[in-house]
Amino acid sequence: RLVAVLNAQAIPTAGSVIDAFNREASLRALERLRADLRALVLPRGVKALEAEAERAVAAARAELGGQLFGESGAPKLYATYDSGAAEEAKHLQNANFRASHSACA
């Protein structure tokens, strides 16, 4: 019975396991970035905020690079990370604007 159940399932290939691992690493890097950006005390000056955001983006990207297994799909994963990081930076700028507005009101 067990053999029948196992045979009914698609057996993952090594490549699909690596791809899934790398996708998870990319998601973890974006989560780390979000956490790091949320931890910043706002409001900040625009230049200081940009510098902090750049440091956080670079650190999470470096961490992603250290976690990827193999080169297959790495350019796509980096592109996905970079796109997500750009969105997070926009959110941070908006949050900083709102915090600045609240502080001045």
PDB file of C-alpha atoms in Angstrom:
ATOM      1  CA  ARG A   1       0.000   0.000   0.000  1.00  0.00           C
ATOM      2  CA  LEU A   2       2.800   2.421   0.884  1.00  0.00           C
ATOM      3  CA  VAL A   3       4.555   1.696  -2.390  1.00  0.00           C
ATOM      4  CA  ALA A   4       1.350   2.462  -4.310  1.00  0.00           C
ATOM      5  CA  VAL A   5       0.988   5.805  -2.517  1.00  0.00           C
ATOM      6  CA  LEU A   6       4.627   6.718  -3.144  1.00  0.00           C
ATOM      7  CA  ASN A   7       4.392   5.734  -6.796  1.00  0.00           C
ATOM      8  CA  ALA A   8       1.286   7.888  -7.241  1.00  0.00           C
ATOM      9  CA  GLN A   9       3.208  11.018  -6.271  1.00  0.00           C
ATOM     10  CA  ALA A  10       5.581  12.903  -8.506  1.00  0.00           C
ATOM     11  CA  ILE A  11       9.110  12.402  -7.269  1.00  0.00           C
ATOM     12  CA  PRO A  12      10.915  15.715  -7.022  1.00  0.00           C
ATOM     13  CA  THR A  13      14.055  16.098  -9.052  1.00  0.00           C
ATOM     14  CA  ALA A  14      17.227  17.459  -7.524  1.00  0.00           C
ATOM     15  CA  GLY A  15      16.760  20.589  -9.619  1.00  0.00           C
ATOM     16  CA  SER A  16      13.240  21.216  -8.336  1.00  0.00           C
ATOM     17  CA  VAL A  17      14.385  20.792  -4.732  1.00  0.00           C
ATOM     18  CA  ILE A  18      17.220  23.287  -5.294  1.00  0.00           C
ATOM     19  CA  ASP A  19      14.864  25.740  -7.028  1.00  0.00           C
ATOM     20  CA  ALA A  20      12.437  25.536  -4.102  1.00  0.00           C
ATOM     21  CA  PHE A  21      15.275  26.033  -1.615  1.00  0.00           C
ATOM     22  CA  ASN A  22      16.531  29.074  -3.529  1.00  0.00           C
ATOM     23  CA  ARG A  23      13.033  30.599  -3.767  1.00  0.00           C
ATOM     24  CA  GLU A  24      12.707  30.245  -0.010  1.00  0.00           C
ATOM     25  CA  ALA A  25      16.097  31.915   0.445  1.00  0.00           C
ATOM     26  CA  SER A  26      14.894  34.827  -1.690  1.00  0.00           C
ATOM     27  CA  LEU A  27      11.733  35.172   0.392  1.00  0.00           C
ATOM     28  CA  ARG A  28      13.765  35.054   3.608  1.00  0.00           C
ATOM     29  CA  ALA A  29      16.055  37.812   2.294  1.00  0.00           C
ATOM     30  CA  LEU A  30      13.049  40.040   1.547  1.00  0.00           C
ATOM     31  CA  GLU A  31      11.568  39.313   4.983  1.00  0.00           C
ATOM     32  CA  ARG A  32      14.875  40.247   6.607  1.00  0.00           C
ATOM     33  CA  LEU A  33      14.946  43.451   4.587  1.00  0.00           C
ATOM     34  CA  ARG A  34      11.379  44.322   5.630  1.00  0.00           C
ATOM     35  CA  ALA A  35      12.234  43.724   9.274  1.00  0.00           C
ATOM     36  CA  ASP A  36      15.408  45.819   9.042  1.00  0.00           C
ATOM     37  CA  LEU A  37      13.578  48.692   7.362  1.00  0.00           C
ATOM     38  CA  ARG A  38      10.693  48.576   9.856  1.00  0.00           C
ATOM     39  CA  ALA A  39      13.218  48.806  12.681  1.00  0.00           C
ATOM     40  CA  LEU A  40      14.429  52.220  11.500  1.00  0.00           C
ATOM     41  CA  VAL A  41      13.282  55.119  13.636  1.00  0.00           C
ATOM     42  CA  LEU A  42      11.338  57.609  11.523  1.00  0.00           C
ATOM     43  CA  PRO A  43      11.300  60.380  10.508  1.00  0.00           C
ATOM     44  CA  ARG A  44      14.815  60.768   9.165  1.00  0.00           C
ATOM     45  CA  GLY A  45      16.439  63.107   6.734  1.00  0.00           C
ATOM     46  CA  VAL A  46      16.115  61.956   3.133  1.00  0.00           C
ATOM     47  CA  LYS A  47      19.851  61.363   2.629  1.00  0.00           C
ATOM     48  CA  ALA A  48      20.210  59.485   5.911  1.00  0.00           C
ATOM     49  CA  LEU A  49      17.150  57.373   5.098  1.00  0.00           C
ATOM     50  CA  GLU A  50      18.486  56.534   1.630  1.00  0.00           C
ATOM     51  CA  ALA A  51      21.862  55.553   3.087  1.00  0.00           C
ATOM     52  CA  GLU A  52      20.268  53.290   5.715  1.00  0.00           C
ATOM     53  CA  ALA A  53      17.975  51.715   3.129  1.00  0.00           C
ATOM     54  CA  GLU A  54      20.893  51.074   0.763  1.00  0.00           C
ATOM     55  CA  ARG A  55      22.855  49.402   3.572  1.00  0.00           C
ATOM     56  CA  ALA A  56      19.893  47.206   4.505  1.00  0.00           C
ATOM     57  CA  VAL A  57      19.205  46.260   0.876  1.00  0.00           C
ATOM     58  CA  ALA A  58      22.864  45.377   0.300  1.00  0.00           C
ATOM     59  CA  ALA A  59      23.104  43.342   3.513  1.00  0.00           C
ATOM     60  CA  ALA A  60      20.003  41.289   2.744  1.00  0.00           C
ATOM     61  CA  ARG A  61      21.162  40.787  -0.868  1.00  0.00           C
ATOM     62  CA  ALA A  62      24.569  39.602   0.348  1.00  0.00           C
ATOM     63  CA  GLU A  63      22.859  37.209   2.736  1.00  0.00           C
ATOM     64  CA  LEU A  64      20.784  35.897  -0.170  1.00  0.00           C
ATOM     65  CA  GLY A  65      23.945  35.331  -2.190  1.00  0.00           C
ATOM     66  CA  GLY A  66      25.437  33.352   0.657  1.00  0.00           C
ATOM     67  CA  GLN A  67      22.386  31.112   0.887  1.00  0.00           C
ATOM     68  CA  LEU A  68      21.794  30.296  -2.778  1.00  0.00           C
ATOM     69  CA  PHE A  69      22.632  26.794  -3.830  1.00  0.00           C
ATOM     70  CA  GLY A  70      24.101  26.582  -7.307  1.00  0.00           C
ATOM     71  CA  GLU A  71      23.968  29.121 -10.101  1.00  0.00           C
ATOM     72  CA  SER A  72      20.818  27.866 -11.777  1.00  0.00           C
ATOM     73  CA  GLY A  73      18.149  30.531 -11.606  1.00  0.00           C
ATOM     74  CA  ALA A  74      20.298  32.938  -9.587  1.00  0.00           C
ATOM     75  CA  PRO A  75      19.868  35.889 -12.007  1.00  0.00           C
ATOM     76  CA  LYS A  76      16.084  35.533 -11.840  1.00  0.00           C
ATOM     77  CA  LEU A  77      16.154  35.280  -8.050  1.00  0.00           C
ATOM     78  CA  TYR A  78      18.328  38.373  -7.784  1.00  0.00           C
ATOM     79  CA  ALA A  79      15.990  40.235 -10.146  1.00  0.00           C
ATOM     80  CA  THR A  80      13.003  39.219  -8.033  1.00  0.00           C
ATOM     81  CA  TYR A  81      14.816  40.297  -4.876  1.00  0.00           C
ATOM     82  CA  ASP A  82      15.859  43.618  -6.433  1.00  0.00           C
ATOM     83  CA  SER A  83      12.289  44.321  -7.514  1.00  0.00           C
ATOM     84  CA  GLY A  84      10.961  43.507  -4.056  1.00  0.00           C
ATOM     85  CA  ALA A  85      13.692  45.596  -2.427  1.00  0.00           C
ATOM     86  CA  ALA A  86      12.780  48.580  -4.618  1.00  0.00           C
ATOM     87  CA  GLU A  87       9.150  48.252  -3.511  1.00  0.00           C
ATOM     88  CA  GLU A  88      10.203  48.082   0.131  1.00  0.00           C
ATOM     89  CA  ALA A  89      12.333  51.213  -0.334  1.00  0.00           C
ATOM     90  CA  LYS A  90       9.282  53.034  -1.750  1.00  0.00           C
ATOM     91  CA  HIS A  91       7.206  51.937   1.231  1.00  0.00           C
ATOM     92  CA  LEU A  92       9.935  53.209   3.535  1.00  0.00           C
ATOM     93  CA  GLN A  93      10.007  56.595   1.808  1.00  0.00           C
ATOM     94  CA  ASN A  94       6.228  56.864   2.132  1.00  0.00           C
ATOM     95  CA  ALA A  95       6.351  55.899   5.799  1.00  0.00           C
ATOM     96  CA  ASN A  96       9.086  58.464   6.375  1.00  0.00           C
ATOM     97  CA  PHE A  97       6.986  61.159   4.692  1.00  0.00           C
ATOM     98  CA  ARG A  98       3.984  60.295   6.862  1.00  0.00           C
ATOM     99  CA  ALA A  99       6.129  60.269  10.010  1.00  0.00           C
ATOM    100  CA  SER A 100       7.636  63.612   9.080  1.00  0.00           C
ATOM    101  CA  HIS A 101       4.215  65.064   8.383  1.00  0.00           C
ATOM    102  CA  SER A 102       2.929  63.792  11.750  1.00  0.00           C
ATOM    103  CA  ALA A 103       5.939  65.222  13.574  1.00  0.00           C
ATOM    104  CA  CYS A 104       5.377  68.637  11.993  1.00  0.00           C
ATOM    105  CA  ALA A 105       1.618  68.696  12.612  1.00  0.00           C
TER     106      ALA A 105
END
